[in-house]
Every structure is written in structure tokens, then in C-alpha cells.
PDB file of C-alpha atoms in Angstrom:
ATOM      1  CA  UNK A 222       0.000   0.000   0.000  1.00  0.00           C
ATOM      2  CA  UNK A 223       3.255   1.879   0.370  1.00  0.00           C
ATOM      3  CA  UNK A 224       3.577   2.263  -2.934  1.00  0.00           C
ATOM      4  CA  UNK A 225       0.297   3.144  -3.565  1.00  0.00           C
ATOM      5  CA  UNK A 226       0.567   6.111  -1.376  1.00  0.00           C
ATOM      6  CA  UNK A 227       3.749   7.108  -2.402  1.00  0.00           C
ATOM      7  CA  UNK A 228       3.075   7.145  -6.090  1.00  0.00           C
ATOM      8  CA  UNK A 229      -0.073   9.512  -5.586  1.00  0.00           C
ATOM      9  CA  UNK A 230       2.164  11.830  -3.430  1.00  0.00           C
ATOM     10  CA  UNK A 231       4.235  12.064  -6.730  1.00  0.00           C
ATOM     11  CA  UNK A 232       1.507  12.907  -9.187  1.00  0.00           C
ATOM     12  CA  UNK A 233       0.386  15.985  -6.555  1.00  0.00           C
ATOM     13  CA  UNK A 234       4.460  17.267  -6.567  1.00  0.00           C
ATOM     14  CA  UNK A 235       4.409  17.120 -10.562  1.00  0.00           C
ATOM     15  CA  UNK A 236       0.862  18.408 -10.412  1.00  0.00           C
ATOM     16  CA  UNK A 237       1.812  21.800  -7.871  1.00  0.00           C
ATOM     17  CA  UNK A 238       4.749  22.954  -9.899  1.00  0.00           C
ATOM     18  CA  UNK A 239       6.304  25.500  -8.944  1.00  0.00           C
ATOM     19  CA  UNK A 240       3.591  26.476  -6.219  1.00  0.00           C
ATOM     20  CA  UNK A 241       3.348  25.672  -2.399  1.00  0.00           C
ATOM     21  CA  UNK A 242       0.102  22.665  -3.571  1.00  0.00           C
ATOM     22  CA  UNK A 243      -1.931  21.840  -7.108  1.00  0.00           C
ATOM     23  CA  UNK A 244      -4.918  23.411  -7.655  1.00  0.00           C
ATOM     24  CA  UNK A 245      -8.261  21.230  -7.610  1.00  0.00           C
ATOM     25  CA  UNK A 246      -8.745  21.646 -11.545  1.00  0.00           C
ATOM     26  CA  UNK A 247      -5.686  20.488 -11.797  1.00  0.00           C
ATOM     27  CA  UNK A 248      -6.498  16.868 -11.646  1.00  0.00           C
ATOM     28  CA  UNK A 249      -8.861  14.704 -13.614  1.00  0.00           C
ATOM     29  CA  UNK A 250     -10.394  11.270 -13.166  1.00  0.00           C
ATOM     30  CA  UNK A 251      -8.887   9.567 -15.648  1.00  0.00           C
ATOM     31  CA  UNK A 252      -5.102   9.985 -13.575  1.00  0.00           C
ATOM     32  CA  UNK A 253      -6.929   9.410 -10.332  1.00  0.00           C
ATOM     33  CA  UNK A 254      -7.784   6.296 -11.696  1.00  0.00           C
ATOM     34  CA  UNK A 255      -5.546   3.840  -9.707  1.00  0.00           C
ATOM     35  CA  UNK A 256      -6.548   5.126  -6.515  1.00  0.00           C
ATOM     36  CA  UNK A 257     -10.312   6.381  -6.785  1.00  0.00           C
ATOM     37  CA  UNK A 258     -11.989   4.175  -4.573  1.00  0.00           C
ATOM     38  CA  UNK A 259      -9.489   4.837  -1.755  1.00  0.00           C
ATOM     39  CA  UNK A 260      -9.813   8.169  -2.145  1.00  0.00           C
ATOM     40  CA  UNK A 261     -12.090  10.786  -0.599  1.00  0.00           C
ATOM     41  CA  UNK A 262     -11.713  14.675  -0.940  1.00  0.00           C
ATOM     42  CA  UNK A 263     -13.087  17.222   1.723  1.00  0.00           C
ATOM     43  CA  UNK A 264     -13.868  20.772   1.423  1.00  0.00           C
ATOM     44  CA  UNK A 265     -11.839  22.479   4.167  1.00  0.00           C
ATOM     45  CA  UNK A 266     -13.441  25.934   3.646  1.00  0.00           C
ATOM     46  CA  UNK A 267     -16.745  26.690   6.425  1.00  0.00           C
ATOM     47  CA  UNK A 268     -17.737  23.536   8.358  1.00  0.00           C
ATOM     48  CA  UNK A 269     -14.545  20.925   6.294  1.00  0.00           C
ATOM     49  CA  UNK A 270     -17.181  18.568   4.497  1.00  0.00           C
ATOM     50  CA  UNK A 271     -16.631  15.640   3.110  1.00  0.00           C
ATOM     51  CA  UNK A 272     -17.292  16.294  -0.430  1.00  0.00           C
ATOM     52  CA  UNK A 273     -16.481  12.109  -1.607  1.00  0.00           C
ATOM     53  CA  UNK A 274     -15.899   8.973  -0.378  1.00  0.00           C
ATOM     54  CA  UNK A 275     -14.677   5.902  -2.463  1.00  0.00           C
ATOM     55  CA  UNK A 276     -16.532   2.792  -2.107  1.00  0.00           C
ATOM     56  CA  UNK A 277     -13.413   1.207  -0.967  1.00  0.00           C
ATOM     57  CA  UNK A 278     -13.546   3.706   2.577  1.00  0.00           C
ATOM     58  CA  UNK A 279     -17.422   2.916   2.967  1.00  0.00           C
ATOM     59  CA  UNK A 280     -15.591   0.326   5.626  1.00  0.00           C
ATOM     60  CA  UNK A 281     -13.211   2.800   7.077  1.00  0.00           C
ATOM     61  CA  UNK A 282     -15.722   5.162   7.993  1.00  0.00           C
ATOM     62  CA  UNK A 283     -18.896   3.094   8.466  1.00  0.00           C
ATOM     63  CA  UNK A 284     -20.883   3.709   5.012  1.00  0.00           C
ATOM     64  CA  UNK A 285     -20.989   6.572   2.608  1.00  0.00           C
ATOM     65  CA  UNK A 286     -19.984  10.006   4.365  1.00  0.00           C
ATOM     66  CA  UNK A 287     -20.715  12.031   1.676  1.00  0.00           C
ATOM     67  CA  UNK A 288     -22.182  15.343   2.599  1.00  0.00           C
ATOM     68  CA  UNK A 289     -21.152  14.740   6.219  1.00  0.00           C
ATOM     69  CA  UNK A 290     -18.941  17.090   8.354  1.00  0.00           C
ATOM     70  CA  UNK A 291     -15.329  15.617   9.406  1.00  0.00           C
ATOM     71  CA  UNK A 292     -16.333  16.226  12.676  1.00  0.00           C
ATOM     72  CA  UNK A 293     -19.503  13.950  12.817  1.00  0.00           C
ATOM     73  CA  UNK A 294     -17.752  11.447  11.287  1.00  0.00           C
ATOM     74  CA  UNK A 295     -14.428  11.557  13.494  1.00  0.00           C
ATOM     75  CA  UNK A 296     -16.988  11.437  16.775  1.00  0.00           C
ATOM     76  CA  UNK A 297     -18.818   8.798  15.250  1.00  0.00           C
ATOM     77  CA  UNK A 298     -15.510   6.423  14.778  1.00  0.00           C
ATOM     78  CA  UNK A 299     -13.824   8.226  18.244  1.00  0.00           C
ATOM     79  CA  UNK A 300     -10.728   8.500  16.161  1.00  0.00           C
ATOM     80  CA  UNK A 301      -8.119  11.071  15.984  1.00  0.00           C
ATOM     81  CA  UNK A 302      -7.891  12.116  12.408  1.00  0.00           C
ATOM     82  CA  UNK A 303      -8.962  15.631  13.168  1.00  0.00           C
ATOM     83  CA  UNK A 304      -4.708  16.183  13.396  1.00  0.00           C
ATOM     84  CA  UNK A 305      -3.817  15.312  10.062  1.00  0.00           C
ATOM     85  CA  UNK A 306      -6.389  17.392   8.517  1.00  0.00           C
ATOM     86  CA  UNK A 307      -5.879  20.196  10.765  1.00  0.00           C
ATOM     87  CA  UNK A 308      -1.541  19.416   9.868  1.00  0.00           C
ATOM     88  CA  UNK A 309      -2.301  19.678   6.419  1.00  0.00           C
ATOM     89  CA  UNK A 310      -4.490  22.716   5.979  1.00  0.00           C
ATOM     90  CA  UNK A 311      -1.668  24.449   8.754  1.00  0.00           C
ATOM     91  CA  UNK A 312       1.658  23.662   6.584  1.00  0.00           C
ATOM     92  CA  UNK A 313       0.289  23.302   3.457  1.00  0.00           C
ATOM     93  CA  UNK A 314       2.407  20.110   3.177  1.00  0.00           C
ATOM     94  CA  UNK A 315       1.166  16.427   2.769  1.00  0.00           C
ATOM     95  CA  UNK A 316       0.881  14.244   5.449  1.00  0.00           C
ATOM     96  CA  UNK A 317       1.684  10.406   5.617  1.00  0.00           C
ATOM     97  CA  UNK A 318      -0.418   8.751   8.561  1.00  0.00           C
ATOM     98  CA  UNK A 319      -0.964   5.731  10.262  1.00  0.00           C
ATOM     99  CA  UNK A 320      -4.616   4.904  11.621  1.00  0.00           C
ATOM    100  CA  UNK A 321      -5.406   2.478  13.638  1.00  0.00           C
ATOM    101  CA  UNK A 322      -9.655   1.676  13.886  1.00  0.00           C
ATOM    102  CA  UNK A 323     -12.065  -1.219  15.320  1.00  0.00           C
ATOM    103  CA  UNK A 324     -13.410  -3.016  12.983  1.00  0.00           C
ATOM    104  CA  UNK A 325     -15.815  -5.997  13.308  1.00  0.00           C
ATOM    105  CA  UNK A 326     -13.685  -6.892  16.688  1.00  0.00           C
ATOM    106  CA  UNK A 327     -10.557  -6.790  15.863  1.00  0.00           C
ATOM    107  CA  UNK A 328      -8.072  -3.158  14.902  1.00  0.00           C
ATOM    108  CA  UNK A 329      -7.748  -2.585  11.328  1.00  0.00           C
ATOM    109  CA  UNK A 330      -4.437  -0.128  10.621  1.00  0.00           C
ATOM    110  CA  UNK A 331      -4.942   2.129   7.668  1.00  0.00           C
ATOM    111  CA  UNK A 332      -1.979   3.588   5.904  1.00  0.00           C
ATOM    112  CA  UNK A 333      -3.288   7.145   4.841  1.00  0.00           C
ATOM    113  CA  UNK A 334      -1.994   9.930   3.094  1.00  0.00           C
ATOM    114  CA  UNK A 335      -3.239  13.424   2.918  1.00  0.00           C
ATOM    115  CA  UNK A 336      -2.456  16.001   0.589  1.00  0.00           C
ATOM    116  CA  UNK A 337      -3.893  19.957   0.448  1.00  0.00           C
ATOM    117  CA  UNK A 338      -5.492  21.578  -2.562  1.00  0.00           C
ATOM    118  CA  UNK A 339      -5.843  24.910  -3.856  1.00  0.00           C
ATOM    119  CA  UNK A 340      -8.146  27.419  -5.681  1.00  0.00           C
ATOM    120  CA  UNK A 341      -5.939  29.747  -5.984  1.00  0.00           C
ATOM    121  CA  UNK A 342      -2.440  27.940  -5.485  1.00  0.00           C
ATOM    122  CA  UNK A 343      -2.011  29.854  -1.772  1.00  0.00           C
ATOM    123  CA  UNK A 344      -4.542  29.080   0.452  1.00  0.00           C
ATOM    124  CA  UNK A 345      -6.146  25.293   1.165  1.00  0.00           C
ATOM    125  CA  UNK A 346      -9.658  24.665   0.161  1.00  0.00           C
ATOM    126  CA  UNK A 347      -9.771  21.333  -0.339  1.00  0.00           C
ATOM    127  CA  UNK A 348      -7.905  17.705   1.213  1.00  0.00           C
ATOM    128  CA  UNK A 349      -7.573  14.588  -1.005  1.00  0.00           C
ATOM    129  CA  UNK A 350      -7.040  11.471   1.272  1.00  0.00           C
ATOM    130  CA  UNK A 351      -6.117   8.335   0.397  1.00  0.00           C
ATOM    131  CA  UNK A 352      -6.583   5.407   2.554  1.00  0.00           C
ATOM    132  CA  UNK A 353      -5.530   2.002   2.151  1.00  0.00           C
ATOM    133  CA  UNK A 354      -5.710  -0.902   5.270  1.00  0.00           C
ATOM    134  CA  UNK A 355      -2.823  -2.706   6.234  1.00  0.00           C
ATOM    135  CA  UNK A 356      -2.942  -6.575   5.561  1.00  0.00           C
TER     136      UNK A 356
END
């Protein structure tokens, strides 16, 4: 899942150019491809919504959280992801994260990655995470 993670992180460097983070329009689906259903993108701007959620994270956070605030969703699970958004948005830098979460009895660890978006190439309005558990 390493991998995974790590070769994401390297479309968003050749994707932000010479600026701090890419822009939203700067991606399309068709490069997102290998990791869309890991993948979930919040708006950080106002209340930080969830704005997507992959099928594949449906288990991760307990069904479709589309349309739902981070915060509802963090209390719901009782974890603390609130950090790594809040790390991201602060230093405008992506952030590599390890998750651990109950599942169905027994901890599931999550190897996540979370990396800032821009409107306007200075300020963050947007988080794409990518989340992949750990066999």
C-alpha cells in the first residue's frame, strides 16, 4: 500500500509545480484512476465537508460520508484524524499517517496519506485522502 501512497504523493508534486500545492482543476479522473476508490476529498473551507468517499472507505468510515462534516464522522468512529487534517491545511504540506480503527472486533491499521489543494495555489480549500488498510 506503500507504494500506492507514495506514487499519488508524486503525481500531486508534478501536479503543484512550482507552487506551495496543485490546484483542484488540476487533476482529472482519468489519472486518479488507480486510486479512486481509496480516495475521498473534503472541502476544508466553512464547516470541512466531506465532499467524496470511495466505495473502498465505505468500511473505514462506516458507510458513505458524503455530505457529512469531518467532525460527525471523526466522533462517530472516536478516532483522531482531526490532526492530520488540521496538519495539512496548517503547513500546506502532505501528510503520511498511520490509523489504527475497530473493525468488526478486531483493529484494522490504515496507511493514509493526505495532501492539500488549492483554488488559488495559496490558500487550502480542499484535502484529497487516500486510505488504504494494512494486511
Amino acid at each position: 500500500m506503500e507504494a500506492k501512497l507514495t506514487s499519488l504523493r508524486a503525481l500531486w508534486d508534478a501536479k503543484r509545480h512550482e507552487r506551495a500545492m496543485p490546484l483542484r482543476d488540476d487533476f482529472n479522473i482519468h489519472e486518479l484512476k488507480p486510486w479512486l476508490g481509496h480516495l475521498a476529498l473534503i472541502d476544508v473551507t466553512g464547516e470541512r465537508t466531506f465532499r467524496l468517499c470511495g466505495t473502498s472507505l465505505f468500511s473505514r468510515f462506516g458507510g458513505d460520508v458524503t455530505g457529512r462534516s469531518v467532525a460527525q464522522v471523526i466522533a462517530a468512529l472516536r478516532q483522531g484524524v482531526t490532526e492530520q487534517v488540521a496538519k495539512a491545511c496548517e503547513t500546506k504540506t502532505p501528510a503520511f499517517v498511520k490509523s489504527c480503527i475497530q473493525g468488526y472486533g478486531h483493529p484494522v491499521i490504515y496507511s493514509e496519506l493526505v495532501l492539500p489543494l488549492s483554488q488559488d495555489g495559496k490558500e487550502v480549500s480542499m484535502l484529497l485522502w487516500a486510505s488504504y488498510p494494512i494486511p
